[in-house]
PDB file of C-alpha atoms and ligand atoms in Angstrom:
ATOM      1  CA  MET P   1     -55.769  -2.419 -12.439  1.00  0.00           C
ATOM      2  CA  SER P   2     -59.021  -1.732 -10.517  1.00  0.00           C
ATOM      3  CA  TYR P   3     -62.378  -2.363 -12.081  1.00  0.00           C
ATOM      4  CA  SER P   4     -63.284   1.303 -12.390  1.00  0.00           C
ATOM      5  CA  THR P   5     -59.829   2.138 -13.807  1.00  0.00           C
ATOM      6  CA  LYS P   6     -60.352  -0.593 -16.384  1.00  0.00           C
ATOM      7  CA  GLN P   7     -63.721   0.906 -17.349  1.00  0.00           C
ATOM      8  CA  ARG P   8     -62.168   4.266 -17.833  1.00  0.00           C
ATOM      9  CA  GLU P   9     -59.382   2.753 -19.935  1.00  0.00           C
ATOM     10  CA  ILE P  10     -61.929   1.087 -22.181  1.00  0.00           C
ATOM     11  CA  LEU P  11     -63.754   4.371 -22.633  1.00  0.00           C
ATOM     12  CA  LEU P  12     -60.517   6.318 -23.317  1.00  0.00           C
ATOM     13  CA  GLU P  13     -59.411   3.753 -25.821  1.00  0.00           C
ATOM     14  CA  PHE P  14     -62.805   3.990 -27.584  1.00  0.00           C
ATOM     15  CA  PHE P  15     -62.521   7.742 -27.794  1.00  0.00           C
ATOM     16  CA  ASN P  16     -58.926   7.655 -28.819  1.00  0.00           C
ATOM     17  CA  SER P  17     -59.623   5.430 -31.800  1.00  0.00           C
ATOM     18  CA  ASN P  18     -62.608   7.647 -32.774  1.00  0.00           C
ATOM     19  CA  HIS P  19     -61.116  11.038 -31.950  1.00  0.00           C
ATOM     20  CA  ASP P  20     -62.492  12.634 -35.167  1.00  0.00           C
ATOM     21  CA  LYS P  21     -66.058  11.711 -34.308  1.00  0.00           C
ATOM     22  CA  SER P  22     -68.564  12.707 -31.614  1.00  0.00           C
ATOM     23  CA  PHE P  23     -71.041  10.432 -29.928  1.00  0.00           C
ATOM     24  CA  THR P  24     -74.002  10.677 -27.659  1.00  0.00           C
ATOM     25  CA  ALA P  25     -73.762   8.923 -24.338  1.00  0.00           C
ATOM     26  CA  GLN P  26     -76.294   6.391 -25.676  1.00  0.00           C
ATOM     27  CA  GLU P  27     -74.138   5.630 -28.737  1.00  0.00           C
ATOM     28  CA  ILE P  28     -71.077   5.279 -26.539  1.00  0.00           C
ATOM     29  CA  ALA P  29     -72.960   2.832 -24.368  1.00  0.00           C
ATOM     30  CA  GLU P  30     -74.008   0.808 -27.412  1.00  0.00           C
ATOM     31  CA  LYS P  31     -70.556   0.750 -28.975  1.00  0.00           C
ATOM     32  CA  THR P  32     -68.745  -0.328 -25.766  1.00  0.00           C
ATOM     33  CA  SER P  33     -71.383  -2.700 -24.355  1.00  0.00           C
ATOM     34  CA  SER P  34     -69.488  -5.734 -25.703  1.00  0.00           C
ATOM     35  CA  LYS P  35     -66.599  -4.779 -23.487  1.00  0.00           C
ATOM     36  CA  GLY P  36     -68.630  -5.186 -20.381  1.00  0.00           C
ATOM     37  CA  ILE P  37     -69.073  -1.648 -19.093  1.00  0.00           C
ATOM     38  CA  SER P  38     -72.298  -0.888 -17.282  1.00  0.00           C
ATOM     39  CA  GLN P  39     -74.480   1.945 -18.508  1.00  0.00           C
ATOM     40  CA  SER P  40     -74.087   3.826 -15.233  1.00  0.00           C
ATOM     41  CA  ALA P  41     -70.311   3.457 -15.348  1.00  0.00           C
ATOM     42  CA  ILE P  42     -70.319   4.969 -18.818  1.00  0.00           C
ATOM     43  CA  TYR P  43     -72.360   8.010 -17.773  1.00  0.00           C
ATOM     44  CA  ARG P  44     -70.248   8.453 -14.649  1.00  0.00           C
ATOM     45  CA  ASN P  45     -67.011   8.295 -16.625  1.00  0.00           C
ATOM     46  CA  ILE P  46     -68.209  10.584 -19.372  1.00  0.00           C
ATOM     47  CA  ALA P  47     -69.020  13.164 -16.692  1.00  0.00           C
ATOM     48  CA  ALA P  48     -65.633  12.745 -15.072  1.00  0.00           C
ATOM     49  CA  LEU P  49     -63.800  12.880 -18.321  1.00  0.00           C
ATOM     50  CA  GLU P  50     -65.616  15.986 -19.461  1.00  0.00           C
ATOM     51  CA  LYS P  51     -64.800  17.663 -16.191  1.00  0.00           C
ATOM     52  CA  SER P  52     -61.170  16.850 -16.463  1.00  0.00           C
ATOM     53  CA  GLY P  53     -61.084  18.257 -20.029  1.00  0.00           C
ATOM     54  CA  LYS P  54     -60.582  14.952 -21.784  1.00  0.00           C
ATOM     55  CA  LEU P  55     -63.922  15.175 -23.541  1.00  0.00           C
ATOM     56  CA  ARG P  56     -65.562  18.072 -25.247  1.00  0.00           C
ATOM     57  CA  LYS P  57     -69.319  18.442 -25.150  1.00  0.00           C
ATOM     58  CA  THR P  58     -71.146  19.860 -28.151  1.00  0.00           C
ATOM     59  CA  THR P  59     -74.756  20.009 -29.297  1.00  0.00           C
ATOM     60  CA  LYS P  60     -76.384  19.989 -32.679  1.00  0.00           C
ATOM     61  CA  LYS P  61     -78.882  22.453 -33.991  1.00  0.00           C
ATOM     62  CA  GLY P  62     -82.409  22.042 -32.689  1.00  0.00           C
ATOM     63  CA  SER P  63     -81.433  19.419 -30.218  1.00  0.00           C
ATOM     64  CA  HIS P  64     -80.398  19.388 -26.615  1.00  0.00           C
ATOM     65  CA  THR P  65     -78.701  16.030 -26.918  1.00  0.00           C
ATOM     66  CA  ALA P  66     -75.085  16.282 -25.884  1.00  0.00           C
ATOM     67  CA  TYR P  67     -72.346  14.842 -28.066  1.00  0.00           C
ATOM     68  CA  TYR P  68     -68.938  13.963 -26.685  1.00  0.00           C
ATOM     69  CA  GLN P  69     -65.612  13.886 -28.487  1.00  0.00           C
ATOM     70  CA  TYR P  70     -62.151  13.131 -27.349  1.00  0.00           C
ATOM     71  CA  VAL P  71     -59.818  16.026 -26.696  1.00  0.00           C
ATOM     72  CA  ASP P  72     -56.288  15.060 -27.671  1.00  0.00           C
ATOM     73  CA  GLU P  73     -53.072  16.935 -26.807  1.00  0.00           C
ATOM     74  CA  ASP P  74     -53.187  18.739 -30.126  1.00  0.00           C
ATOM     75  CA  CYS P  75     -56.456  20.330 -29.082  1.00  0.00           C
ATOM     76  CA  GLU P  76     -54.921  22.421 -26.398  1.00  0.00           C
ATOM     77  CA  ASN P  77     -55.131  26.172 -26.995  1.00  0.00           C
ATOM     78  CA  HIS P  78     -56.970  25.768 -30.260  1.00  0.00           C
ATOM     79  CA  VAL P  79     -60.449  27.025 -31.074  1.00  0.00           C
ATOM     80  CA  HIS P  80     -62.755  24.294 -32.248  1.00  0.00           C
ATOM     81  CA  ILE P  81     -65.435  24.380 -34.886  1.00  0.00           C
ATOM     82  CA  SER P  82     -68.363  21.985 -34.671  1.00  0.00           C
ATOM     83  CA  CYS P  83     -70.801  21.010 -37.412  1.00  0.00           C
ATOM     84  CA  THR P  84     -74.449  21.660 -36.328  1.00  0.00           C
ATOM     85  CA  LYS P  85     -75.612  18.862 -38.620  1.00  0.00           C
ATOM     86  CA  CYS P  86     -73.390  15.905 -37.947  1.00  0.00           C
ATOM     87  CA  GLY P  87     -71.522  17.056 -34.833  1.00  0.00           C
ATOM     88  CA  LYS P  88     -68.109  16.642 -36.309  1.00  0.00           C
ATOM     89  CA  THR P  89     -65.632  18.797 -34.453  1.00  0.00           C
ATOM     90  CA  GLU P  90     -62.244  19.954 -35.561  1.00  0.00           C
ATOM     91  CA  HIS P  91     -59.830  22.418 -34.229  1.00  0.00           C
ATOM     92  CA  LEU P  92     -58.495  25.332 -36.209  1.00  0.00           C
ATOM     93  CA  THR P  93     -55.137  23.880 -36.971  1.00  0.00           C
ATOM     94  CA  SER P  94     -53.189  27.014 -37.587  1.00  0.00           C
ATOM     95  CA  ASN P  95     -52.502  29.080 -34.585  1.00  0.00           C
ATOM     96  CA  ASP P  96     -53.030  32.137 -36.764  1.00  0.00           C
ATOM     97  CA  GLU P  97     -56.661  31.401 -36.988  1.00  0.00           C
ATOM     98  CA  SER P  98     -56.984  31.201 -33.264  1.00  0.00           C
ATOM     99  CA  GLN P  99     -54.946  34.351 -33.142  1.00  0.00           C
ATOM    100  CA  LEU P 100     -57.346  36.033 -35.561  1.00  0.00           C
ATOM    101  CA  ILE P 101     -60.253  35.373 -33.235  1.00  0.00           C
ATOM    102  CA  LYS P 102     -58.216  36.691 -30.294  1.00  0.00           C
ATOM    103  CA  ASN P 103     -57.553  39.791 -32.254  1.00  0.00           C
ATOM    104  CA  VAL P 104     -61.242  40.357 -32.859  1.00  0.00           C
ATOM    105  CA  LEU P 105     -61.599  40.563 -29.092  1.00  0.00           C
ATOM    106  CA  LYS P 106     -58.557  42.768 -28.666  1.00  0.00           C
ATOM    107  CA  ASN P 107     -60.602  45.869 -28.023  1.00  0.00           C
ATOM    108  CA  SER P 108     -63.015  44.223 -25.671  1.00  0.00           C
ATOM    109  CA  SER P 109     -62.432  43.620 -22.007  1.00  0.00           C
ATOM    110  CA  PHE P 110     -62.639  39.881 -22.597  1.00  0.00           C
ATOM    111  CA  GLU P 111     -59.881  37.443 -22.987  1.00  0.00           C
ATOM    112  CA  LEU P 112     -60.716  34.368 -25.034  1.00  0.00           C
ATOM    113  CA  ASN P 113     -60.519  30.956 -23.413  1.00  0.00           C
ATOM    114  CA  THR P 114     -59.577  28.987 -26.531  1.00  0.00           C
ATOM    115  CA  ASN P 115     -59.982  25.645 -24.848  1.00  0.00           C
ATOM    116  CA  GLU P 116     -63.620  26.452 -24.101  1.00  0.00           C
ATOM    117  CA  THR P 117     -64.477  28.143 -27.351  1.00  0.00           C
ATOM    118  CA  ILE P 118     -66.492  26.324 -29.983  1.00  0.00           C
ATOM    119  CA  LEU P 119     -67.652  27.870 -33.215  1.00  0.00           C
ATOM    120  CA  TYR P 120     -70.613  26.326 -34.914  1.00  0.00           C
ATOM    121  CA  GLY P 121     -70.974  25.856 -38.660  1.00  0.00           C
ATOM    122  CA  ILE P 122     -71.647  23.336 -41.410  1.00  0.00           C
ATOM    123  CA  CYS P 123     -68.901  20.947 -42.443  1.00  0.00           C
ATOM    124  CA  LYS P 124     -67.856  20.199 -46.030  1.00  0.00           C
ATOM    125  CA  ASP P 125     -69.657  16.837 -46.143  1.00  0.00           C
ATOM    126  CA  CYS P 126     -72.902  18.224 -44.853  1.00  0.00           C
ATOM    127  CA  LYS P 127     -72.827  21.161 -47.253  1.00  0.00           C
ATOM    128  CA  LYS P 128     -72.926  18.902 -50.269  1.00  0.00           C
TER     129      LYS P 128
HETATM  130 ZN1   ZN W 201     -59.064  19.302 -31.255  1.00  0.00          ZN
HETATM  131 ZN1   ZN W 202     -71.266  17.857 -40.847  1.00  0.00          ZN
END
């Protein structure tokens, strides 16, 4: 396994075991630093993984900081909802809900790209 492949593996492993959370690039760097990945390799890999659809980028309210979260196979063709306070992102699990949103757009000339669609809201934990 080449050095750069190894770095990507480490990152993917990190995201995979934290697939319900989102992190800034800075946090990812801190949490994986013990595994010997350089900062620049992390940023490079994040960009590549986002481009290939393995990571989803979200932002929180009032901040331009990007948060990244792993996109697993279950994510495909689901609309996601992201908490503007903590950045937690989930997909709408029932296809009906995604369907509902598609129906809303039925009379418009647009077709929804579910993989790219993120709704923003406040999660249960942050509402307390
Ligand atoms: Zn998902
Ligand atoms: Zn929240």
